[in-house]
Amino acid sequence: MIPVLLIILLTLVSCEADIDFNRIDGEPCIFLDGMIGNAPASLISAHVATPMNMGKEDMSKAKVKLTGTISDESISFSKEEGGLFFHEIRPGDKIEIHASAAGVSDVHASTIVPEPINLISSRIISKEGTFITFEIVYEENAGEEGYYGIMFNDTSISEAPGILLSESYDMVVPFGQLEGTILIWDRHKTRREGDRSVFKTSIDTDSEKTTQYSIRLVSLSPEAYMYLRNIYIKTSTNFGAVGMGTPAITYSNVIGGIGVVGSWWVEDALLTE
């Protein structure tokens, strides 16, 4: 039964986004890494990735030049090879990052800042001990391919006991950019009521008495969603007991290289009974 679930899972993942196999060929290439959100600052890193045992000079310390734009306005990085930069972004802004280094191909990646969740209501439906069921209602155009998340500021959360592949959400995974654990779903996990989407699910918390939670509602770009899904599959699915290792799935939106550049939008809200 478990191998069948694995095949289904891998099929679903491969259908959701293109997997970039262009640079998984044993040649040095530029690695880009960055998530950009509506915080005062973000961090983009870049370096030359050198495959092991390639029989060539180690290029991992090669100097990388990084440039970028947000809606055609230049990004000013703290150093030439990337690093911290301060910014103001708006939903719909296109972010483009370019990098170059001697001896390897130039690379570029882009992401479009997602629209915020247009929240109508957020409420706790039931609570038993640390186990809560809640509902998020928001407006969404039928044609949008939305990826969303919820983070709890005042309690830790985890998947409901006994659930391997949840029918109501995609994953619960650490999200370092926002310093917490995020529960993620896409629009296919919601119930449609006209132009409204209703998301309902259950999770475990570490609090038995709280009837009100401070939360953050997150919209994710497809690149950010696939990045987190990649982490979830690698860290949360273990088939070693039946002779199968955790699948090593590589997602990249960096053209000519490897890595991920994505974006997100977060807003504060309350979840109450």
Coordinates of C-alpha atoms in Angstrom, one line a residue:
M1 CA 0.0 0.0 0.0
I2 CA 2.8 2.4 0.9
P3 CA 4.6 2.1 -2.5
V4 CA 1.3 2.8 -4.2
L5 CA 0.9 6.0 -2.2
L6 CA 4.5 7.0 -3.0
I7 CA 3.9 6.6 -6.7
I8 CA 0.7 8.7 -6.5
L9 CA 2.5 11.4 -4.5
L10 CA 5.4 11.6 -7.0
T11 CA 2.9 11.8 -9.9
L12 CA 1.0 14.6 -8.2
V13 CA 4.2 16.6 -7.5
S14 CA 5.5 16.1 -11.1
C15 CA 2.3 17.5 -12.5
E16 CA 2.2 20.6 -10.4
A17 CA 5.4 22.3 -11.7
D18 CA 8.2 21.7 -14.1
I19 CA 11.2 20.1 -12.6
D20 CA 14.4 21.7 -13.8
F21 CA 16.8 18.9 -14.8
N22 CA 18.9 21.2 -17.1
R23 CA 21.8 21.7 -14.7
I24 CA 21.8 18.3 -12.9
D25 CA 24.5 17.2 -15.3
G26 CA 27.8 17.1 -13.3
E27 CA 28.9 20.6 -14.5
P28 CA 29.5 23.7 -12.2
C29 CA 26.6 26.1 -12.2
I30 CA 25.3 29.1 -10.2
F31 CA 23.1 28.4 -7.3
L32 CA 20.5 31.1 -6.3
D33 CA 18.5 31.1 -3.1
G34 CA 16.0 33.7 -1.9
M35 CA 12.5 34.2 -0.8
I36 CA 11.1 37.8 -1.0
G37 CA 8.0 39.0 1.0
N38 CA 6.4 42.1 2.3
A39 CA 9.0 42.4 5.1
P40 CA 11.3 45.5 5.3
A41 CA 14.2 43.4 3.9
S42 CA 15.1 40.2 2.2
L43 CA 18.2 38.1 1.5
I44 CA 19.4 36.6 -1.8
S45 CA 22.5 34.4 -1.9
A46 CA 24.4 33.2 -4.9
H47 CA 27.5 31.0 -5.3
V48 CA 28.9 28.5 -7.9
A49 CA 27.9 25.0 -7.1
T50 CA 30.6 22.4 -8.0
P51 CA 29.6 18.7 -8.2
M52 CA 31.7 16.3 -6.2
N53 CA 34.3 14.1 -7.9
M54 CA 34.0 16.0 -11.2
G55 CA 37.7 16.0 -11.8
K56 CA 37.9 19.7 -12.4
E57 CA 39.0 22.7 -10.4
D58 CA 36.8 23.6 -7.4
M59 CA 34.9 26.7 -8.5
S60 CA 32.8 27.1 -5.3
K61 CA 34.7 30.3 -4.4
A62 CA 34.4 31.9 -7.8
K63 CA 33.1 35.5 -7.6
V64 CA 29.4 35.8 -8.5
K65 CA 27.9 39.1 -9.6
L66 CA 24.2 39.5 -8.7
T67 CA 21.7 42.1 -10.1
G68 CA 18.0 42.3 -9.8
T69 CA 14.9 44.4 -10.4
I70 CA 11.5 44.8 -8.8
S71 CA 9.0 46.0 -11.4
D72 CA 11.9 47.3 -13.5
E73 CA 13.4 49.2 -10.5
S74 CA 17.0 48.1 -9.6
I75 CA 17.7 46.3 -6.4
S76 CA 20.6 47.6 -4.3
F77 CA 22.3 44.6 -2.6
S78 CA 24.5 45.0 0.4
K79 CA 27.4 43.4 -1.6
E80 CA 27.9 42.5 -5.2
E81 CA 27.4 38.8 -4.8
G82 CA 24.1 39.4 -3.1
G83 CA 23.1 39.6 0.5
L84 CA 20.6 41.8 2.3
F85 CA 18.5 44.3 0.5
F86 CA 15.7 46.7 1.6
H87 CA 12.7 47.0 -0.5
E88 CA 9.0 47.9 -0.9
I89 CA 6.9 45.4 -2.9
R90 CA 3.3 45.3 -4.0
P91 CA 1.1 42.4 -5.0
G92 CA 1.7 41.8 -8.7
D93 CA 5.2 43.1 -8.8
K94 CA 7.6 41.1 -10.9
I95 CA 10.9 40.3 -9.3
E96 CA 13.8 39.3 -11.5
I97 CA 17.2 38.1 -10.4
H98 CA 20.3 37.7 -12.6
A99 CA 23.7 36.3 -11.7
S100 CA 27.0 35.7 -13.6
A101 CA 30.4 34.3 -12.8
A102 CA 33.5 33.4 -14.9
G103 CA 33.5 29.9 -16.3
V104 CA 29.8 29.1 -15.9
S105 CA 26.6 30.1 -17.7
D106 CA 24.7 33.2 -16.6
V107 CA 21.4 32.4 -14.8
H108 CA 18.2 34.2 -14.0
A109 CA 15.0 33.6 -12.1
S110 CA 11.7 35.5 -11.7
T111 CA 8.7 35.5 -9.4
I112 CA 5.5 37.5 -9.2
V113 CA 4.4 38.7 -5.7
P114 CA 1.1 37.0 -5.0
E115 CA -2.1 38.8 -4.0
P116 CA -3.0 38.9 -0.3
I117 CA -5.8 36.7 1.0
N118 CA -9.0 38.7 0.9
L119 CA -10.2 37.4 4.2
I120 CA -13.9 37.3 5.1
S121 CA -13.8 35.3 8.3
S122 CA -11.6 33.1 10.4
R123 CA -13.1 31.0 13.2
I124 CA -12.6 28.0 15.4
I125 CA -15.3 25.4 14.8
S126 CA -14.4 23.0 17.6
K127 CA -11.7 22.3 20.2
E128 CA -11.0 19.1 22.1
G129 CA -7.9 19.4 24.3
T130 CA -5.1 20.4 22.0
F131 CA -6.9 19.4 18.8
I132 CA -8.7 22.2 16.9
T133 CA -10.9 22.4 13.8
F134 CA -11.0 25.8 12.1
E135 CA -12.4 27.5 9.0
I136 CA -11.0 30.3 6.8
V137 CA -13.3 32.0 4.4
Y138 CA -12.0 34.4 1.7
E139 CA -12.8 35.8 -1.7
E140 CA -11.0 34.3 -4.7
N141 CA -11.5 34.5 -8.4
A142 CA -12.4 31.1 -9.9
G143 CA -9.5 31.3 -12.4
E144 CA -6.7 31.9 -9.8
E145 CA -4.3 29.2 -9.0
G146 CA -3.8 30.2 -5.3
Y147 CA -1.3 28.8 -2.8
Y148 CA -1.9 29.7 0.8
G149 CA -0.7 29.2 4.4
I150 CA -1.6 29.9 8.0
M151 CA 0.9 30.4 10.8
F152 CA 0.2 30.6 14.5
N153 CA 2.1 33.2 16.5
D154 CA 1.3 32.1 20.0
T155 CA 1.3 28.3 19.8
S156 CA 3.1 25.6 17.9
I157 CA 1.1 23.4 15.4
S158 CA 1.6 19.9 14.0
E159 CA -0.3 17.5 11.7
A160 CA -3.3 15.7 13.2
P161 CA -2.3 12.2 14.6
G162 CA -2.5 9.3 12.1
I163 CA -2.7 11.4 9.0
L164 CA -0.1 10.5 6.3
L165 CA -1.5 12.3 3.3
S166 CA -4.1 14.8 4.5
E167 CA -7.2 15.4 2.4
S168 CA -7.7 18.9 3.6
Y169 CA -4.2 20.5 3.4
D170 CA -0.9 19.8 1.7
M171 CA 1.6 20.0 4.5
V172 CA 2.9 21.4 7.8
V173 CA 6.5 22.5 7.4
P174 CA 9.0 25.0 8.9
F175 CA 9.1 28.3 7.1
G176 CA 12.4 30.0 8.1
Q177 CA 11.6 33.3 6.3
L178 CA 8.8 33.9 8.8
E179 CA 10.3 32.0 11.7
G180 CA 7.6 29.5 12.4
T181 CA 5.7 26.5 11.1
I182 CA 3.3 27.0 8.3
L183 CA 0.3 24.9 7.3
I184 CA -0.2 25.1 3.5
W185 CA -3.1 24.4 1.2
D186 CA -4.0 25.2 -2.4
R187 CA -7.3 26.2 -3.9
H188 CA -8.1 22.6 -4.8
K189 CA -8.4 21.9 -1.0
T190 CA -11.3 24.4 -0.6
R191 CA -15.0 24.4 -1.0
R192 CA -16.3 27.0 -3.5
E193 CA -19.4 29.1 -2.6
G194 CA -19.8 31.5 -5.5
D195 CA -16.7 33.8 -5.4
R196 CA -15.8 32.6 -1.9
S197 CA -13.4 29.8 -0.9
V198 CA -14.0 27.9 2.3
F199 CA -11.0 26.1 3.8
K200 CA -11.6 23.8 6.8
T201 CA -9.2 21.5 8.5
S202 CA -8.0 20.1 11.9
I203 CA -4.5 20.3 13.5
D204 CA -2.8 19.7 16.8
T205 CA -1.6 22.7 18.9
D206 CA 0.4 22.9 22.2
S207 CA -2.4 24.8 24.0
E208 CA -5.5 23.3 25.7
K209 CA -7.1 26.5 27.0
T210 CA -6.7 29.2 24.3
T211 CA -9.9 30.3 22.6
Q212 CA -8.3 33.0 20.5
Y213 CA -5.1 32.7 18.3
S214 CA -3.0 35.3 16.7
I215 CA -2.3 34.1 13.2
R216 CA -0.6 35.1 10.0
L217 CA -2.3 34.4 6.7
V218 CA 0.3 33.8 3.9
S219 CA -0.1 33.9 0.1
L220 CA 2.7 32.0 -1.7
S221 CA 4.0 32.2 -5.2
P222 CA 4.1 28.9 -7.1
E223 CA 7.9 28.9 -6.6
A224 CA 7.6 29.3 -2.8
Y225 CA 4.9 26.6 -2.7
M226 CA 7.1 24.1 -4.6
Y227 CA 10.1 25.0 -2.5
L228 CA 8.3 24.2 0.7
R229 CA 6.7 21.1 -0.8
N230 CA 10.1 19.9 -1.7
I231 CA 11.3 20.3 1.9
Y232 CA 8.2 18.5 3.2
I233 CA 8.6 15.5 1.0
K234 CA 12.3 15.2 1.8
T235 CA 11.9 15.6 5.6
S236 CA 8.5 14.1 6.4
T237 CA 8.2 11.0 4.2
N238 CA 10.4 8.1 5.2
F239 CA 10.0 4.7 3.5
G240 CA 13.2 3.2 4.9
A241 CA 11.3 0.5 6.8
V242 CA 10.2 -1.1 3.4
G243 CA 13.6 -0.7 1.8
M244 CA 13.0 2.6 0.1
G245 CA 14.8 5.8 0.9
T246 CA 13.1 9.2 1.0
P247 CA 12.7 10.5 -2.6
A248 CA 15.2 13.2 -3.5
I249 CA 13.1 15.5 -5.6
T250 CA 14.8 18.6 -7.0
Y251 CA 12.7 21.7 -7.9
S252 CA 14.3 24.7 -9.4
N253 CA 13.0 27.8 -11.2
V254 CA 16.5 29.2 -11.9
I255 CA 17.1 29.2 -15.7
G256 CA 20.6 28.0 -16.5
G257 CA 21.4 27.0 -12.9
I258 CA 19.8 25.6 -9.8
G259 CA 18.0 27.0 -6.8
V260 CA 14.7 28.8 -6.0
V261 CA 13.7 32.4 -6.0
G262 CA 10.1 32.9 -4.8
S263 CA 7.8 35.4 -3.1
W264 CA 5.1 35.6 -0.5
W265 CA 2.7 38.0 1.1
V266 CA 1.6 37.9 4.8
E267 CA -1.0 39.7 6.8
D268 CA -2.0 39.4 10.5
A269 CA -5.4 38.1 11.6
L270 CA -7.2 36.5 14.6
L271 CA -8.7 33.0 14.8
T272 CA -11.5 33.0 17.4
E273 CA -14.4 30.9 18.6

